Amino acid sequence: MLSRWLPFEKPLVEIEEQIEELKRLAARENLDLSDKVRRLEDHKRAVMEQMFAELTPWEKVQMARHPKRPYPLDYIGALCSEWLELHGDRAYGDDGAIVAGFGRFSGRAVAIVGNQKGRDTKERQERNFGQASPEGLRKAERVMELAARYGRPIISLVDTPGAACSPDAEERGISEAIAHSQLIMSQLPVPIIVVITGEGCSGGAIATALGDRVLMLEHSYYSVISPEGCASILYRDPAKAPESAEALNITAEDALRLHIIEEVIPEPLGGAHRDFGLMCKSLGATLERHLGELSQIPGPQLIEQRYARFRRLGDFEEQPSVAHPELNGNGPKEAASQLNGL
Amino acid sequence: MATAGSLKDTLKTRMGITNSESAARLEEIPEDLMTKCDNCGTLLVTKDWLRDLKVCSRCGYHARLSAPERIELLVDPDSFQEWDTSLAPRDPLHFPGYQEKRTAAQVKTHLKDSCVTGAATLEERPIAIGATDFRFMGGSMGSVFGEKVTRLLERALEEKRPAIMVISTGGARMQEGLLSLMQMAKTSAAVARLQNAGVPYIVVLTDPSTAGVQASFASLGDVIMAEPGATIGFTGARVIEQNLKIRLPKDFQSSEFQMEHGQLDLIVPRAKLKETITQFLGLLLD
Ligand SMILES: [Zn+2]
């Protein structure tokens, strides 16, 4: 029972238990309690509506990490009439943390890449908790380049706590793999739609998030660093993650306000996992709309627009120009000229 | 570097100075006469150490350089003209403590942010060059840094100048949140355009070159050189050790480690950087 509930969902537990108790009683005693049940369900709905409209950033993080949260393969299974998963980076191995392949979505052949976590302990380990290794990103790149050669649009579903964190990943160039995936995505002449479905955390997320459209599910998060990691640095205490989540501006609303995403896709009341069918319906409709718009744009223009989309991201100001005193061939050249001058 | 006071104490002990007259004379020695190597602790004559470009003559340790020092080291004398000197950071997220930290860094370094870019010549060849300054909030990449690197790469493309980036950074700047993450995409996309146009792009990795910067434009050079003994990687060794409950060897993520694993083209001592870059550009372009 407990695993179904997040800490902030506690007020709901009581109501749900009451409803179940009433239903059991009605069945056992052959009574008509449907009126009472309906009233309780209305009450529950009202409580939920308020609760999920006012989630704190940290509560959103917990929603994004919910053990029942739908993962890319769930969405692919529900949204595609055909699906053929492809494997391997042709150099080292096949990374279970990344799924990549071709499918047919709404009659259209598309390539899909995504971060896949696991449902049970064994699968979680096999998939390394959705943390891509270099070979996973290189597999994704391979499939995306193949898609581009055949004019297939690309859908990238992002749900990762970050890239693989291990000596192996470092030895095989996780930095280069993240960098190169971004470089490749910036140059593909086909539509790319990115959806952050759960966790969009740090380099592991941006590695496959360079799209023409970037969308977020309502209770997903997108961040430069995990709230725990930020808390360790900022407060020297990972337990201060809720404060960090606040400071980092990681919710879908924040990302929309900062012009980092185009759209927030609403989730069913209580989260994507509570009504997966409804979630798929709205995700599918949103993807279809964006694919329709983007497929009108010629490839070279897509590349230009995608460049411009990321090019304008950043917040800075112009202040009176002051050349650095140690540089520019004038002014006192303290430390710098010491090196060459002696 | 140790403070002058403690250096003088060390000298006194070493030279066996006990009487007050000699000790008093020692006090007259200019404070910066000696410099202690951060790696092996050897006391070096500052003048010699500077002549050696802040490399320890005993153990070869390459001390960190500021961005201005970096640029002076690699370009023809007086040829540097700084670009985008007016770009200054803001505080888009009103992040706790950001403004204070940044102001302190600005006062300390005379820089507006952690990255310096501009035009220069290298053995008379026009180049675009940028360097990051670790003293400024760990050389971290926020909006200004990302914008400056992107403008540098775009201008290199426009003017067909080879681009050189010298890296010293702890990664993306968390105080600007997602906007910092987006600089990874922005700079990586700018490198792609430079590649398409056939304009050389050289990366020099120095200590440290890690995280979000290493996972974007700093890993995308046509050629990637590193100074000896630099720390280069994505996730910090301490974080990996904590997460996996393992111990890592001391040389994990060193330049030499990355060379062994095929992540670098060359390890180049500081004194040879300028001529190696010049040679490479000549082989590509002349
Ligand atoms: Zn030394």
XYZ file of C-alpha atoms and ligand atoms in Angstrom:
629
model
C 0.000 0.000 0.000
C 2.679 2.477 1.025
C 4.522 2.405 -2.284
C 1.400 3.711 -3.996
C 1.535 6.889 -1.998
C 3.952 9.727 -1.894
C 4.380 11.470 1.474
C 2.261 14.467 0.481
C -0.542 12.191 -0.698
C -1.316 11.086 2.895
C -4.615 12.989 3.156
C -5.840 10.888 0.254
C -5.033 7.600 1.926
C -7.739 8.021 4.519
C -10.414 8.917 1.993
C -9.542 6.026 -0.302
C -9.605 3.596 2.607
C -13.036 4.860 3.643
C -14.321 4.378 0.118
C -12.988 0.852 -0.041
C -14.441 0.055 3.369
C -17.872 1.291 2.255
C -17.697 -0.757 -0.920
C -16.761 -3.876 1.043
C -19.592 -3.264 3.488
C -22.088 -2.725 0.680
C -21.089 -5.984 -0.958
C -21.098 -7.985 2.271
C -24.401 -6.663 3.627
C -25.991 -6.242 0.235
C -26.691 -2.562 0.906
C -26.998 0.360 -1.489
C -24.305 2.801 -0.315
C -23.617 4.227 -3.771
C -24.767 7.696 -2.695
C -22.267 7.787 0.175
C -19.509 6.411 -2.030
C -20.200 9.040 -4.676
C -20.065 11.814 -2.090
C -16.743 10.551 -0.799
C -15.393 10.277 -4.312
C -16.426 13.863 -5.032
C -14.652 14.871 -1.862
C -11.567 12.920 -2.871
C -11.562 14.590 -6.272
C -11.783 18.036 -4.708
C -8.917 17.237 -2.361
C -6.826 15.926 -5.257
C -7.567 18.871 -7.485
C -6.264 21.241 -4.898
C -3.332 19.034 -3.933
C -1.996 18.481 -7.442
C -2.533 22.056 -8.553
C -0.276 23.274 -5.770
C 2.605 20.806 -5.772
C 5.908 22.234 -4.598
C 8.963 21.763 -6.842
C 10.194 18.996 -4.568
C 6.832 17.222 -4.743
C 7.055 17.425 -8.536
C 10.449 15.729 -8.348
C 8.823 12.929 -6.360
C 6.051 12.655 -8.947
C 8.643 12.490 -11.742
C 10.399 9.680 -9.859
C 7.202 7.839 -8.906
C 7.797 4.078 -9.161
C 4.575 3.758 -11.139
C 5.376 6.552 -13.553
C 4.994 5.451 -17.200
C 8.323 4.994 -18.977
C 9.112 5.447 -22.697
C 8.466 1.783 -23.573
C 5.001 2.115 -21.973
C 4.211 5.111 -24.162
C 5.674 3.456 -27.239
C 3.575 0.343 -26.637
C 0.419 2.387 -26.279
C 0.999 4.944 -29.027
C 2.634 2.916 -31.811
C 0.890 0.368 -34.017
C 4.304 -1.109 -34.879
C 7.608 -0.992 -33.021
C 11.003 -2.407 -33.864
C 13.679 -1.773 -31.257
C 17.261 -1.591 -32.508
C 20.307 -2.392 -30.458
C 23.972 -1.613 -29.984
C 26.432 1.135 -30.777
C 28.496 -0.997 -33.223
C 31.561 -0.347 -31.126
C 31.247 -1.583 -27.579
C 27.858 -2.792 -26.395
C 24.135 -2.357 -26.003
C 23.034 -0.018 -23.235
C 19.700 -0.901 -21.632
C 19.349 2.636 -20.266
C 18.542 3.851 -23.773
C 15.889 2.394 -26.049
C 15.958 3.339 -29.708
C 14.102 2.133 -32.747
C 11.455 2.746 -35.366
C 7.733 2.649 -34.940
C 4.537 3.678 -36.603
C 2.740 6.445 -34.792
C -0.623 7.580 -36.069
C 0.122 6.060 -39.475
C 3.497 7.768 -39.761
C 6.855 5.976 -39.505
C 8.999 7.646 -36.839
C 12.202 7.009 -34.914
C 11.926 7.065 -31.143
C 14.729 7.268 -28.599
C 14.204 7.305 -24.850
C 15.709 6.742 -21.431
C 14.340 3.566 -19.916
C 14.396 2.932 -16.161
C 13.325 -0.416 -14.739
C 10.281 -1.643 -12.853
C 11.900 -4.156 -10.505
C 15.300 -4.364 -8.856
C 16.768 -6.616 -11.525
C 15.542 -4.533 -14.449
C 16.550 -1.315 -12.726
C 20.095 -2.594 -12.489
C 20.110 -3.892 -16.058
C 18.944 -0.514 -17.264
C 21.200 1.357 -14.843
C 18.227 3.392 -13.546
C 17.873 5.105 -16.917
C 21.363 6.608 -16.763
C 22.800 6.479 -20.270
C 26.290 5.168 -20.860
C 28.401 6.403 -23.779
C 27.364 3.376 -25.842
C 23.685 4.152 -25.162
C 24.012 7.690 -26.445
C 25.993 6.441 -29.442
C 23.191 3.977 -30.184
C 20.667 6.805 -30.018
C 22.840 8.882 -32.345
C 23.112 6.015 -34.808
C 19.364 5.545 -34.924
C 18.686 9.283 -35.221
C 21.132 9.585 -38.114
C 19.469 6.626 -39.802
C 16.094 8.306 -39.329
C 17.451 11.456 -40.950
C 18.697 9.522 -43.977
C 15.167 8.231 -44.578
C 13.355 11.427 -43.703
C 11.736 9.977 -40.576
C 10.834 12.414 -37.798
C 12.386 11.770 -34.389
C 10.643 11.655 -31.024
C 12.945 11.765 -27.998
C 11.441 10.827 -24.631
C 13.629 12.029 -21.765
C 13.422 10.441 -18.315
C 16.799 10.250 -16.623
C 18.357 11.146 -13.263
C 21.549 11.915 -15.224
C 24.161 10.202 -17.367
C 25.964 7.110 -16.140
C 28.176 7.820 -13.160
C 30.952 5.213 -13.151
C 34.634 4.669 -13.977
C 33.553 2.695 -17.080
C 31.477 5.571 -18.413
C 34.384 7.967 -17.867
C 36.856 5.641 -19.580
C 34.672 5.312 -22.639
C 34.102 9.053 -22.913
C 30.717 9.955 -21.434
C 31.562 13.658 -21.862
C 32.279 13.207 -25.550
C 29.165 11.100 -26.039
C 26.918 13.766 -24.477
C 28.611 16.524 -26.465
C 28.528 14.655 -29.745
C 24.885 13.685 -29.442
C 24.000 17.385 -29.121
C 26.197 18.279 -32.075
C 24.551 15.599 -34.249
C 20.994 16.542 -33.209
C 21.650 20.173 -34.124
C 22.329 19.086 -37.721
C 19.593 16.563 -38.548
C 17.265 17.703 -41.373
C 14.151 16.029 -39.924
C 11.669 17.170 -37.254
C 12.764 16.415 -33.683
C 10.251 16.552 -30.856
C 11.544 16.160 -27.307
C 9.237 15.317 -24.411
C 10.523 15.340 -20.837
C 8.265 12.633 -19.404
C 9.824 12.249 -15.942
C 13.254 13.333 -14.835
C 15.204 15.655 -17.114
C 18.383 15.889 -15.142
C 21.653 17.501 -16.214
C 23.956 16.412 -19.032
C 22.247 13.060 -19.410
C 19.025 14.880 -20.301
C 20.331 17.584 -22.643
C 22.247 14.869 -24.535
C 19.022 13.873 -26.313
C 16.997 17.069 -25.839
C 18.122 19.260 -28.712
C 14.814 19.389 -30.582
C 12.664 21.696 -32.691
C 10.062 21.474 -29.967
C 10.743 20.642 -26.347
C 7.693 19.755 -24.267
C 7.280 18.718 -20.656
C 4.662 16.627 -18.905
C 2.996 18.592 -16.129
C 4.713 16.757 -13.271
C 8.115 16.208 -14.839
C 11.159 18.294 -13.946
C 14.096 19.632 -15.947
C 17.288 20.744 -14.204
C 20.976 21.466 -14.658
C 21.771 19.412 -11.537
C 19.822 17.095 -9.250
C 18.269 18.862 -6.260
C 20.322 16.577 -3.991
C 23.539 17.428 -5.825
C 22.776 21.127 -5.621
C 22.009 20.851 -1.895
C 25.312 19.077 -1.284
C 27.160 21.977 -2.879
C 25.005 24.849 -1.703
C 24.083 23.767 1.816
C 26.583 20.891 2.264
C 23.529 18.796 3.072
C 21.672 16.596 0.547
C 18.649 16.632 2.866
C 18.088 20.261 1.843
C 17.023 19.045 -1.617
C 13.531 20.593 -1.265
C 15.089 24.065 -0.864
C 17.387 23.427 -3.820
C 14.493 22.249 -5.975
C 12.857 25.587 -5.244
C 15.974 27.635 -6.007
C 16.770 25.808 -9.264
C 13.414 26.583 -10.983
C 12.924 23.072 -12.313
C 9.191 22.711 -12.859
C 7.495 22.667 -16.247
C 5.992 26.071 -15.455
C 9.456 27.475 -14.709
C 10.836 26.077 -17.962
C 7.939 27.587 -19.885
C 8.468 30.978 -18.238
C 12.191 30.855 -19.113
C 11.278 30.010 -22.768
C 13.137 26.718 -22.526
C 10.117 24.663 -23.570
C 7.228 25.303 -25.939
C 4.433 23.655 -24.012
C 3.368 21.882 -20.841
C 1.311 18.734 -21.463
C -1.306 18.362 -18.707
C -1.396 15.082 -16.797
C -4.478 13.269 -15.543
C -5.509 14.238 -12.015
C -2.980 12.726 -9.604
C -0.333 12.078 -12.263
C 0.299 10.148 -15.468
C 0.261 6.770 -13.715
C -3.265 7.224 -12.332
C -4.866 7.269 -15.761
C -2.368 6.022 -18.314
C -4.992 5.834 -21.081
C -5.904 9.482 -20.688
C -2.217 10.443 -20.510
C -1.504 8.640 -23.791
C -4.456 10.329 -25.422
C -3.240 13.825 -24.635
C 0.416 12.997 -25.319
C -0.509 11.392 -28.639
C -2.648 14.341 -29.704
C 0.103 16.800 -28.770
C 2.774 14.863 -30.655
C 0.556 14.612 -33.696
C -0.096 18.343 -33.730
C 3.596 19.236 -33.523
C 4.606 16.602 -36.074
C 1.997 17.994 -38.436
C 3.376 21.517 -38.089
C 7.030 20.540 -38.361
C 6.615 18.210 -41.313
C 5.649 21.256 -43.412
C 9.116 22.758 -42.942
C 11.969 21.801 -45.317
C 14.996 20.114 -43.702
C 17.545 22.939 -44.126
C 15.068 25.410 -42.651
C 14.444 23.086 -39.690
C 18.178 23.078 -38.954
C 18.328 26.893 -39.090
C 15.271 27.288 -36.873
C 16.568 24.741 -34.386
C 19.868 26.610 -34.181
C 18.058 29.900 -33.646
C 15.836 28.305 -31.005
C 18.785 27.386 -28.779
C 20.884 30.367 -29.875
C 18.601 32.838 -28.116
C 18.568 31.003 -24.759
C 20.443 32.795 -22.013
C 19.967 35.786 -19.775
C 22.592 38.532 -19.710
C 22.879 42.271 -20.015
C 25.114 44.783 -21.734
C 27.117 46.952 -19.353
C 29.593 49.695 -20.187
C 32.447 48.050 -21.987
C 35.634 47.808 -19.938
C 38.569 45.990 -21.450
C 40.484 43.865 -18.974
C 43.478 45.791 -17.578
C 45.884 42.887 -18.129
C 44.960 42.449 -21.761
C 44.362 44.272 -25.010
C 47.863 45.669 -25.334
C 47.275 48.629 -23.014
C 47.024 49.442 -19.341
C 49.016 47.856 -16.539
C 49.808 44.257 -17.403
C 50.516 42.744 -14.063
C 50.336 39.002 -13.818
C 49.981 38.269 -17.484
C 53.025 40.092 -18.763
C 55.141 38.643 -15.999
C 54.896 35.303 -17.708
C 56.192 36.464 -21.055
C 58.285 39.376 -19.926
C 60.789 37.609 -17.740
C 50.460 28.997 -2.824
C 51.647 29.437 0.729
C 51.588 32.882 2.243
C 54.732 34.955 2.387
C 54.841 34.680 6.158
C 54.897 30.926 6.246
C 57.404 30.845 3.403
C 59.760 33.014 5.388
C 59.324 30.763 8.393
C 60.230 27.787 6.250
C 63.266 29.588 4.938
C 64.384 30.456 8.446
C 64.107 26.843 9.528
C 65.877 25.637 6.431
C 68.726 28.068 6.666
C 69.097 27.506 10.344
C 68.559 31.173 11.108
C 68.205 31.667 14.813
C 69.740 35.041 15.629
C 67.531 38.057 15.374
C 69.832 40.061 13.083
C 69.701 37.515 10.246
C 66.022 37.011 10.842
C 65.473 40.745 10.531
C 67.393 40.807 7.266
C 65.230 37.994 5.974
C 62.173 40.109 6.718
C 63.428 42.600 4.124
C 63.176 40.008 1.363
C 60.281 40.971 -0.926
C 57.221 38.932 -0.091
C 56.964 37.281 -3.480
C 60.574 36.174 -3.740
C 59.807 32.512 -3.205
C 56.851 30.419 -4.280
C 55.908 27.046 -2.897
C 54.788 24.347 -5.350
C 51.230 23.313 -4.537
C 51.979 19.741 -5.509
C 55.382 18.790 -4.110
C 55.941 21.645 -1.665
C 59.313 22.616 -3.107
C 60.266 26.241 -2.557
C 60.952 27.802 -5.936
C 62.476 31.177 -6.761
C 59.439 33.083 -7.983
C 61.370 34.662 -10.848
C 62.393 31.236 -12.141
C 58.919 29.831 -11.572
C 57.369 32.632 -13.628
C 59.969 32.113 -16.345
C 58.892 28.459 -16.351
C 55.278 29.639 -16.903
C 54.260 28.598 -13.376
C 55.392 25.031 -13.902
C 57.348 23.469 -11.036
C 60.910 22.705 -12.099
C 61.078 19.887 -9.571
C 57.861 17.884 -10.201
C 56.413 19.411 -13.382
C 53.197 20.532 -11.694
C 51.307 23.011 -13.879
C 49.770 25.648 -11.585
C 46.457 27.122 -12.759
C 46.609 30.273 -14.869
C 44.062 33.065 -15.100
C 42.259 33.679 -18.385
C 44.384 36.773 -19.155
C 47.560 34.804 -18.433
C 46.365 32.038 -20.733
C 45.744 34.368 -23.592
C 49.047 36.210 -23.169
C 50.781 32.865 -23.200
C 49.308 31.706 -26.489
C 49.090 34.759 -28.750
C 51.553 37.161 -30.372
C 52.483 39.974 -27.951
C 50.000 42.865 -27.911
C 47.872 41.263 -30.628
C 44.828 40.491 -28.488
C 41.671 42.533 -28.934
C 38.954 41.507 -26.524
C 35.417 40.859 -27.832
C 32.068 41.351 -26.130
C 33.496 43.185 -23.141
C 30.078 44.600 -22.331
C 28.359 41.258 -21.646
C 27.504 40.933 -17.970
C 25.627 38.286 -15.993
C 22.191 38.717 -14.447
C 20.404 36.710 -11.802
C 17.427 35.261 -13.682
C 16.427 32.836 -10.913
C 17.187 35.128 -7.951
C 19.359 32.277 -6.775
C 20.429 32.410 -3.108
C 23.854 34.018 -2.723
C 24.539 34.312 -6.462
C 24.921 38.066 -6.640
C 27.270 38.183 -3.656
C 29.456 35.373 -4.976
C 29.620 36.933 -8.383
C 30.451 40.399 -7.113
C 33.275 38.974 -5.004
C 34.632 37.162 -8.077
C 34.367 40.317 -10.166
C 36.325 42.311 -7.613
C 38.982 39.611 -7.345
C 39.498 39.056 -11.078
C 38.520 42.355 -12.771
C 36.377 40.171 -15.036
C 32.630 40.498 -15.581
C 32.300 36.732 -15.881
C 34.380 33.588 -16.164
C 35.202 33.619 -19.867
C 37.403 35.983 -21.917
C 37.277 35.924 -25.726
C 38.769 37.937 -28.535
C 40.762 38.220 -31.727
C 44.528 37.833 -31.866
C 47.283 36.561 -34.064
C 49.326 33.440 -33.549
C 52.622 33.587 -35.436
C 50.865 36.256 -37.476
C 47.875 34.060 -38.341
C 44.562 35.646 -37.323
C 42.773 33.508 -34.737
C 39.801 33.680 -32.405
C 40.731 32.682 -28.872
C 38.885 32.252 -25.601
C 39.938 31.168 -22.138
C 38.020 30.479 -18.969
C 39.094 31.653 -15.553
C 38.801 29.186 -12.694
C 39.100 31.976 -10.112
C 35.704 33.260 -11.239
C 33.193 30.904 -9.600
C 35.186 27.846 -10.621
C 35.208 28.913 -14.254
C 31.564 27.875 -14.438
C 29.413 28.284 -17.555
C 26.321 30.446 -17.275
C 24.574 32.575 -19.885
C 27.429 35.045 -20.441
C 30.039 32.312 -20.817
C 27.842 30.354 -23.247
C 26.984 33.471 -25.244
C 30.634 34.517 -25.489
C 31.761 31.076 -26.664
C 28.936 30.948 -29.206
C 29.748 34.423 -30.502
C 33.419 33.465 -30.724
C 32.592 30.362 -32.767
C 30.199 32.316 -35.000
C 32.720 35.062 -35.583
C 35.464 32.531 -36.285
C 33.152 31.065 -38.926
C 32.342 34.451 -40.444
C 35.953 35.619 -40.594
C 37.411 32.142 -41.267
C 39.664 32.417 -38.243
C 40.746 29.202 -36.526
C 39.114 29.058 -33.073
C 40.971 28.105 -29.916
C 39.314 27.510 -26.547
C 41.380 27.010 -23.399
C 39.333 25.318 -20.690
C 39.538 25.500 -16.921
C 36.151 24.901 -15.358
C 34.066 22.938 -12.916
C 31.120 22.786 -15.342
C 27.741 24.447 -15.780
C 26.808 27.211 -13.331
C 23.981 25.902 -11.162
C 23.002 29.421 -10.076
C 21.520 30.025 -13.542
C 19.756 26.660 -13.552
C 18.332 25.465 -16.856
C 19.717 28.479 -18.680
C 23.194 27.104 -17.959
C 22.188 23.663 -19.212
C 20.991 25.256 -22.440
C 24.451 26.742 -23.035
C 25.687 23.195 -23.578
C 23.300 22.760 -26.507
C 23.925 26.241 -27.855
C 27.731 25.936 -27.905
C 27.698 22.365 -29.267
C 25.442 23.452 -32.124
C 27.818 26.340 -32.903
C 30.743 23.886 -33.154
C 28.785 21.831 -35.691
C 28.511 24.858 -37.976
C 32.224 25.556 -37.690
C 32.963 21.931 -38.623
C 30.694 22.162 -41.669
C 32.536 25.265 -42.843
C 35.987 23.715 -42.452
C 37.275 26.231 -39.937
C 39.656 24.561 -37.465
C 38.644 24.441 -33.811
C 41.265 23.576 -31.203
C 40.572 22.746 -27.575
C 43.202 22.983 -24.856
C 42.136 21.279 -21.636
C 43.806 22.481 -18.457
C 43.157 21.738 -14.817
C 40.273 21.134 -14.264
C 38.053 20.417 -17.288
C 34.903 18.754 -16.075
C 31.112 18.287 -16.113
C 28.815 20.381 -18.305
C 31.541 22.191 -20.206
C 33.444 18.973 -20.821
C 30.172 17.407 -22.006
C 29.676 20.086 -24.663
C 31.975 22.258 -26.804
C 35.134 21.286 -24.873
C 34.878 17.689 -26.127
C 34.241 18.682 -29.723
C 37.577 20.080 -30.890
C 39.094 18.963 -34.186
C 42.064 18.350 -32.007
C 42.022 18.129 -28.207
C 45.231 18.849 -26.312
C 45.699 18.743 -22.561
C 48.330 19.976 -20.206
C 50.011 17.233 -18.158
C 48.354 16.283 -14.894
C 45.040 18.098 -15.463
C 41.811 16.609 -14.116
C 39.495 15.861 -17.045
C 36.129 14.123 -16.826
C 32.362 14.343 -16.497
C 31.379 13.227 -12.994
C 33.800 14.148 -10.224
C 35.822 11.284 -8.751
C 34.465 11.937 -5.255
C 30.869 11.694 -6.420
C 31.574 8.402 -8.206
C 33.293 7.056 -5.092
C 30.359 8.016 -2.889
C 27.700 6.685 -5.276
C 29.321 3.346 -6.024
C 31.091 2.955 -2.658
C 34.385 2.287 -4.373
C 37.909 3.701 -4.214
C 39.402 5.141 -7.371
C 43.101 5.230 -8.245
C 44.881 8.517 -7.694
C 45.431 9.135 -11.391
C 41.734 8.602 -12.260
C 40.636 11.284 -14.771
C 44.164 12.687 -15.140
C 45.289 13.829 -18.590
C 47.431 10.703 -18.757
C 44.410 8.508 -17.866
C 42.288 10.167 -20.559
C 45.113 9.819 -23.083
C 45.344 6.110 -22.322
C 41.592 5.762 -22.895
C 41.645 7.512 -26.234
C 39.947 10.729 -25.156
C 42.807 13.100 -26.085
C 44.976 13.704 -29.126
C 47.987 15.035 -27.291
C 49.395 15.883 -23.903
C 51.436 19.046 -24.342
C 53.540 20.747 -21.660
C 52.660 24.396 -21.185
C 55.884 25.681 -22.766
C 55.131 23.757 -25.969
C 51.459 24.673 -26.384
C 51.950 27.680 -28.611
C 54.258 25.947 -31.063
C 52.118 22.778 -31.135
C 48.982 24.754 -31.970
C 50.887 26.708 -34.599
C 52.210 23.501 -36.115
C 48.779 21.882 -36.242
C 47.175 24.911 -37.872
C 49.966 24.966 -40.439
C 49.448 21.302 -41.253
C 45.715 21.850 -41.717
C 45.805 25.145 -43.569
C 49.141 25.899 -45.249
Zn 56.402 20.660 -7.587
